[in-house]
XYZ file of C-alpha atoms in Angstrom:
408
model
C -0.044 -0.282 -0.115
C 2.792 2.235 0.112
C 3.700 3.105 -3.410
C 4.480 6.342 -5.259
C 5.430 7.957 -8.778
C 8.016 10.284 -9.534
C 10.676 10.235 -12.516
C 13.184 12.796 -13.400
C 13.379 14.067 -16.534
C 16.266 13.745 -18.539
C 16.117 13.942 -22.580
C 19.216 13.118 -25.211
C 19.226 15.156 -28.175
C 18.000 13.048 -30.588
C 14.690 13.227 -28.750
C 14.223 17.254 -29.090
C 11.673 16.504 -32.204
C 10.055 14.025 -30.591
C 8.997 16.141 -27.613
C 8.259 19.078 -29.809
C 5.436 16.231 -31.363
C 4.616 14.816 -27.598
C 3.890 18.836 -26.735
C 1.970 19.448 -29.620
C -0.503 17.653 -28.298
C -1.331 19.196 -25.043
C -1.160 23.079 -26.640
C -4.614 23.688 -26.155
C -3.415 24.196 -22.912
C -0.810 26.425 -23.298
C -0.698 30.109 -22.998
C 1.991 33.031 -22.597
C 1.558 32.709 -18.468
C 2.079 29.392 -18.241
C 4.860 29.562 -20.851
C 6.626 32.060 -18.611
C 6.613 29.641 -15.763
C 8.054 26.462 -15.207
C 6.318 24.092 -12.781
C 2.789 24.236 -11.328
C 1.108 27.004 -9.981
C -1.332 26.553 -7.735
C -4.440 28.850 -6.672
C -6.654 26.643 -3.331
C -10.070 27.937 -3.855
C -11.148 25.633 -0.804
C -8.692 24.472 1.838
C -10.671 23.188 4.914
C -9.173 22.887 8.498
C -7.068 19.818 8.954
C -4.767 18.422 11.586
C -0.923 18.194 10.887
C 0.495 15.623 8.184
C 1.432 12.265 9.781
C 3.925 9.708 8.787
C 2.608 5.654 8.514
C 6.242 4.984 7.509
C 6.863 1.361 6.264
C 3.544 0.029 7.379
C 0.348 -0.813 5.572
C -2.083 1.450 7.570
C -3.028 4.292 5.087
C -6.742 3.421 5.818
C -6.155 3.583 9.553
C -4.137 7.222 9.091
C -6.824 8.453 6.050
C -10.095 8.128 8.226
C -8.724 8.974 11.335
C -7.608 12.610 9.498
C -10.876 13.084 7.812
C -12.360 12.483 11.671
C -9.765 14.687 13.050
C -11.015 17.272 10.681
C -14.467 16.821 11.670
C -13.879 17.465 15.121
C -12.180 20.579 13.886
C -15.569 21.439 12.222
C -17.792 20.701 14.880
C -15.827 23.123 17.509
C -14.338 20.334 19.423
C -11.130 21.507 18.987
C -7.770 19.794 17.564
C -7.363 16.050 18.533
C -4.451 13.531 17.534
C -6.124 10.257 17.430
C -4.141 6.830 17.836
C -4.102 5.136 14.438
C -2.536 2.016 15.929
C -5.399 1.497 18.257
C -7.462 1.239 15.013
C -5.159 -1.213 13.506
C -4.446 -3.390 16.577
C -8.418 -3.980 16.984
C -8.672 -4.580 13.100
C -5.809 -6.884 13.086
C -7.468 -8.897 15.975
C -11.075 -9.069 14.583
C -9.579 -9.678 11.442
C -7.971 -12.802 12.702
C -11.305 -14.477 14.036
C -12.788 -13.592 10.249
C -9.909 -15.577 8.605
C -9.987 -18.424 10.652
C -13.558 -18.875 10.687
C -13.314 -18.179 6.686
C -10.552 -21.485 6.808
C -8.620 -18.696 4.983
C -10.655 -18.023 2.364
C -10.105 -13.854 2.310
C -7.329 -11.737 2.158
C -5.178 -11.200 5.214
C -2.633 -8.600 5.366
C -2.144 -5.237 6.930
C -4.335 -3.366 4.550
C -8.000 -2.543 5.803
C -10.834 -0.724 4.471
C -12.416 3.237 4.698
C -15.120 1.965 7.203
C -12.561 0.082 9.660
C -12.114 3.407 11.627
C -15.559 4.040 12.428
C -15.914 0.048 13.072
C -13.305 0.372 16.190
C -14.734 3.328 17.274
C -18.756 2.397 17.665
C -17.039 -1.143 18.861
C -14.113 -0.676 20.872
C -14.002 3.217 21.557
C -10.953 5.660 21.066
C -7.945 6.724 22.474
C -5.363 9.557 21.754
C -2.019 9.387 20.506
C -0.495 10.363 23.466
C -2.052 7.315 25.330
C -1.206 4.908 22.567
C 1.110 5.358 19.932
C 2.110 1.850 19.020
C 5.843 2.288 19.084
C 7.469 -0.236 21.214
C 10.114 -1.901 19.135
C 12.579 0.875 19.282
C 11.868 2.477 16.153
C 11.057 6.474 15.615
C 8.359 5.919 12.960
C 5.842 2.297 12.152
C 8.017 -0.342 10.899
C 5.646 -3.148 10.613
C 7.045 -5.762 8.317
C 8.209 -8.384 10.924
C 4.831 -8.156 12.727
C 3.016 -8.494 9.567
C 4.939 -11.531 8.195
C 4.471 -13.344 12.009
C 0.511 -12.524 12.263
C -0.203 -13.799 8.819
C 2.036 -17.125 9.794
C 0.592 -17.667 13.059
C -2.890 -17.564 11.220
C -2.279 -19.820 8.655
C -0.694 -22.247 10.994
C -4.143 -22.246 13.060
C -6.014 -22.769 9.898
C -3.641 -26.028 9.206
C -5.336 -27.507 12.273
C -2.189 -29.323 13.518
C -4.237 -30.545 16.701
C -6.986 -31.661 14.502
C -9.053 -29.072 16.349
C -8.840 -25.502 17.503
C -7.377 -24.817 21.011
C -9.248 -22.114 23.117
C -5.907 -20.370 23.112
C -5.218 -19.291 19.460
C -6.651 -16.178 19.575
C -4.601 -15.213 23.310
C -1.840 -15.868 20.931
C -2.539 -14.016 17.795
C -3.328 -10.966 20.627
C -0.003 -11.490 22.718
C 1.621 -11.096 19.254
C 0.070 -7.596 18.631
C 0.687 -6.522 22.357
C 4.597 -7.398 21.823
C 4.486 -5.663 18.359
C 2.604 -2.840 19.196
C 1.950 -2.536 22.986
C -0.960 -3.103 25.449
C -3.368 -0.311 24.716
C -4.771 1.388 27.894
C -7.908 0.238 29.589
C -7.741 3.946 31.084
C -5.781 6.681 30.801
C -5.382 10.725 31.502
C -6.503 13.501 28.954
C -6.063 16.901 29.611
C -6.922 16.063 33.323
C -9.719 13.796 32.755
C -10.041 10.081 33.286
C -11.013 8.276 30.478
C -11.893 4.461 29.078
C -11.589 4.202 25.396
C -15.532 3.843 25.225
C -15.682 7.380 27.068
C -13.312 8.796 25.487
C -15.046 8.102 22.100
C -18.459 9.656 23.398
C -16.983 12.559 24.606
C -15.758 13.043 20.880
C -19.239 12.849 19.507
C -18.509 11.156 16.111
C -21.408 9.003 15.280
C -21.111 6.332 12.676
C -24.527 6.430 11.046
C -23.693 10.133 10.060
C -21.417 9.043 7.283
C -21.878 6.761 4.435
C -19.224 5.166 1.911
C -19.705 6.003 -1.924
C -18.116 4.449 -5.195
C -19.271 4.271 -9.094
C -19.223 1.315 -11.188
C -21.109 0.085 -13.370
C -21.313 -3.506 -12.801
C -23.600 -2.888 -10.257
C -26.938 -0.734 -10.150
C -26.946 2.744 -9.344
C -28.174 4.538 -6.224
C -28.202 1.269 -4.194
C -25.497 -0.374 -1.921
C -22.979 -3.038 -2.737
C -20.292 -4.476 -0.899
C -16.899 -3.286 -2.201
C -14.986 -6.162 -4.316
C -11.733 -5.393 -3.187
C -9.106 -7.757 -1.078
C -8.591 -5.282 1.874
C -12.529 -5.069 2.636
C -12.268 -7.995 4.896
C -15.293 -6.834 6.911
C -17.932 -6.663 3.855
C -18.808 -3.080 4.164
C -21.178 -1.518 1.394
C -20.934 1.604 -0.327
C -23.529 3.354 -2.271
C -23.168 3.320 -6.277
C -23.364 6.246 -7.753
C -22.977 7.828 -11.478
C -19.316 9.119 -11.839
C -20.368 12.898 -12.437
C -22.876 12.584 -9.352
C -19.646 11.086 -7.544
C -17.717 14.064 -8.315
C -20.830 16.518 -7.455
C -20.923 14.712 -4.059
C -17.378 15.699 -3.530
C -17.491 19.369 -4.805
C -20.712 19.659 -2.600
C -19.250 18.712 0.455
C -15.713 20.421 0.486
C -18.378 23.399 -0.351
C -20.117 22.845 2.716
C -17.128 22.339 5.224
C -16.995 18.771 5.108
C -13.355 17.143 3.964
C -13.790 13.060 2.831
C -11.437 10.038 3.326
C -10.364 8.846 -0.073
C -9.428 5.304 -1.317
C -7.417 5.217 -4.798
C -4.829 3.455 -6.894
C -1.582 5.151 -6.451
C 0.468 2.890 -8.607
C -0.083 5.187 -11.683
C 3.202 7.022 -13.140
C 1.103 9.971 -12.649
C 0.849 9.735 -9.141
C 4.113 11.695 -7.694
C 4.173 11.899 -3.978
C 7.885 13.335 -4.645
C 6.077 16.121 -7.072
C 3.078 16.681 -4.992
C 0.872 16.269 -8.111
C -1.190 13.157 -9.473
C -2.473 13.800 -13.207
C -3.542 11.284 -16.399
C -1.685 12.715 -19.191
C -3.658 12.899 -22.644
C -0.650 12.146 -24.775
C -1.081 9.105 -26.786
C 2.049 7.587 -28.453
C 0.344 5.507 -30.937
C -0.904 9.245 -32.552
C 2.839 10.090 -33.282
C 3.655 9.210 -37.289
C 6.535 8.691 -39.463
C 9.886 9.186 -37.856
C 9.223 10.842 -34.963
C 7.136 7.532 -34.184
C 10.002 5.425 -35.342
C 12.075 7.074 -32.872
C 9.469 6.992 -30.076
C 9.696 3.183 -30.715
C 13.263 3.161 -30.187
C 13.258 4.790 -26.819
C 13.669 2.869 -23.514
C 10.496 2.603 -20.957
C 11.975 4.930 -18.946
C 13.118 7.489 -21.529
C 9.155 7.482 -22.724
C 8.013 7.605 -19.232
C 10.624 10.530 -18.377
C 8.723 12.786 -21.407
C 5.153 11.855 -20.357
C 5.669 12.007 -16.729
C 8.272 15.203 -16.296
C 6.277 17.137 -13.784
C 7.903 20.249 -15.226
C 4.486 21.968 -16.152
C 0.560 21.175 -16.420
C -0.326 19.083 -19.461
C -3.590 18.330 -21.089
C -5.167 15.249 -19.356
C -7.684 12.310 -20.449
C -11.268 12.814 -20.507
C -12.130 10.243 -18.149
C -15.939 8.861 -18.488
C -17.948 6.332 -16.676
C -16.749 3.363 -19.358
C -13.159 4.412 -19.246
C -13.125 4.085 -15.331
C -14.949 0.767 -15.346
C -12.501 -0.919 -17.789
C -9.476 0.196 -15.414
C -11.264 -1.592 -12.462
C -12.245 -4.363 -14.489
C -9.088 -5.085 -15.751
C -6.900 -4.391 -12.764
C -5.087 -1.486 -13.914
C -6.960 0.257 -11.158
C -6.631 -1.233 -7.629
C -7.304 -0.636 -3.805
C -3.507 0.805 -3.018
C -3.870 4.046 -0.836
C -6.118 5.962 1.417
C -5.792 9.663 2.073
C -7.552 12.878 3.080
C -9.691 15.253 0.814
C -9.325 18.913 2.320
C -10.027 21.259 -0.750
C -10.203 22.083 -4.191
C -7.425 24.402 -6.471
C -6.867 25.274 -10.029
C -3.472 25.654 -11.911
C -2.485 28.673 -13.556
C -4.292 26.929 -16.999
C -7.596 26.555 -14.731
C -7.571 23.061 -14.718
C -9.280 21.789 -11.537
C -7.588 19.898 -8.948
C -8.052 18.506 -5.293
C -6.068 19.364 -2.165
C -5.176 15.781 -0.455
C -3.356 15.137 2.354
C -1.050 12.140 2.253
C 0.436 10.147 5.171
C 3.794 9.932 3.983
C 5.433 12.561 5.992
C 5.577 16.441 5.493
C 9.411 16.945 4.330
C 9.559 14.666 1.241
C 7.603 16.889 -1.246
C 7.093 20.332 -1.874
C 3.220 20.958 -0.482
C 4.104 19.754 3.089
C 2.841 15.933 2.570
C -0.198 17.339 0.515
C -0.632 16.588 -3.115
C -2.498 18.143 -5.861
C -5.069 15.610 -7.426
C -6.359 16.460 -10.817
C -9.894 15.954 -11.275
C -9.176 13.432 -14.184
C -7.144 11.719 -12.095
C -9.982 11.443 -9.171
C -12.602 10.413 -11.744
C -10.132 7.852 -12.731
C -8.613 6.196 -9.956
C -11.353 6.680 -6.966
C -12.417 3.452 -5.543
C -14.686 4.890 -2.863
C -14.710 7.484 -0.406
C -16.545 8.044 2.956
C -18.324 11.676 3.628
C -20.706 13.016 6.061
C -24.353 12.536 4.856
C -24.941 16.262 5.610
C -22.298 16.758 2.487
C -24.409 15.316 0.014
C -26.839 16.974 -2.159
C -30.731 16.732 -1.348
C -31.259 15.343 -4.826
C -28.851 12.521 -4.195
C -29.829 11.725 -0.461
C -33.374 11.184 -1.901
C -31.807 8.622 -4.730
C -30.228 6.904 -1.831
C -33.213 6.737 -0.158
C -31.431 8.438 3.223
């Protein structure tokens, strides 16, 4: 779940003509102002309040970071103040309950560090919540989250249980699993003090006042009926959570409406695309189609290495014209596995580049010191349309006409 794009742009002299041909394909986006500048210049239209960027580091826990980032913004919106909630409290309980499900399913489901957008709300409802200061999950001597060994051991453990070497499951296997979690993440507190008051996870959650019933997961796929709920068909949806299905234009309408009304969202997307670059702080879907290059220039294109082609198409030096993403294009990507469920992030606003192209401002969880926007990414509308798996939003962020269609 920790993938990012980003390529250095190196051009050989022999490729200059090919570059001119490729650039002409995006000429409609050019103007004198843009030509005088290098790089992206963004003007923020809407930017909602958010807590500081965090770092999931070497852990597959973006789903927890993304959902809690949205909840923290919701608490700001509600006037509750700034909170730093514990992602590892959510990870602990999700892993524990996922192990139960995995064993009951005889291993016939995905078991990994990954999770789904609703998992944070699931834990909040069932187990409560704790602040980061009460439980940070860092007990192995690392400054940041490093979960590779833990993930491998937990998977091996449940696989050994499923093999049933005793010919029946022991009553203590789950205790053993939870002890591994405690070893690597620490034992979460049953009671803790926060700002001079004593809480349990349940009473702390009650104080936060976040209700799972106020939030809904949305998606947009044609293989399921529109305006109806369906189980999101991605491997990390271990709890069979549902999303409501909307046509693509209406899904974008929800995003825009929610942001205009002050509601942020948690967003599940495919970030394995070459157009997604955390290092450059942008995510795009270039329009350029190399198959349109003719004659001698096409011959030169075909002689390039894959890296040279990538450097030309994804140099991130200035805005390019992007593909128009239709419902059909989006569906094809999901059906043929070129769109996969890789990462969860936090949508907090909208912006335009110097050409007037629309972007969404997205808070990532890969740290704040390794990209030009302090850990945020500007995601083009084309990328949002193309690579969104699902999102979660407060129901009040949905336009009334769409609420009626969804029957809530």
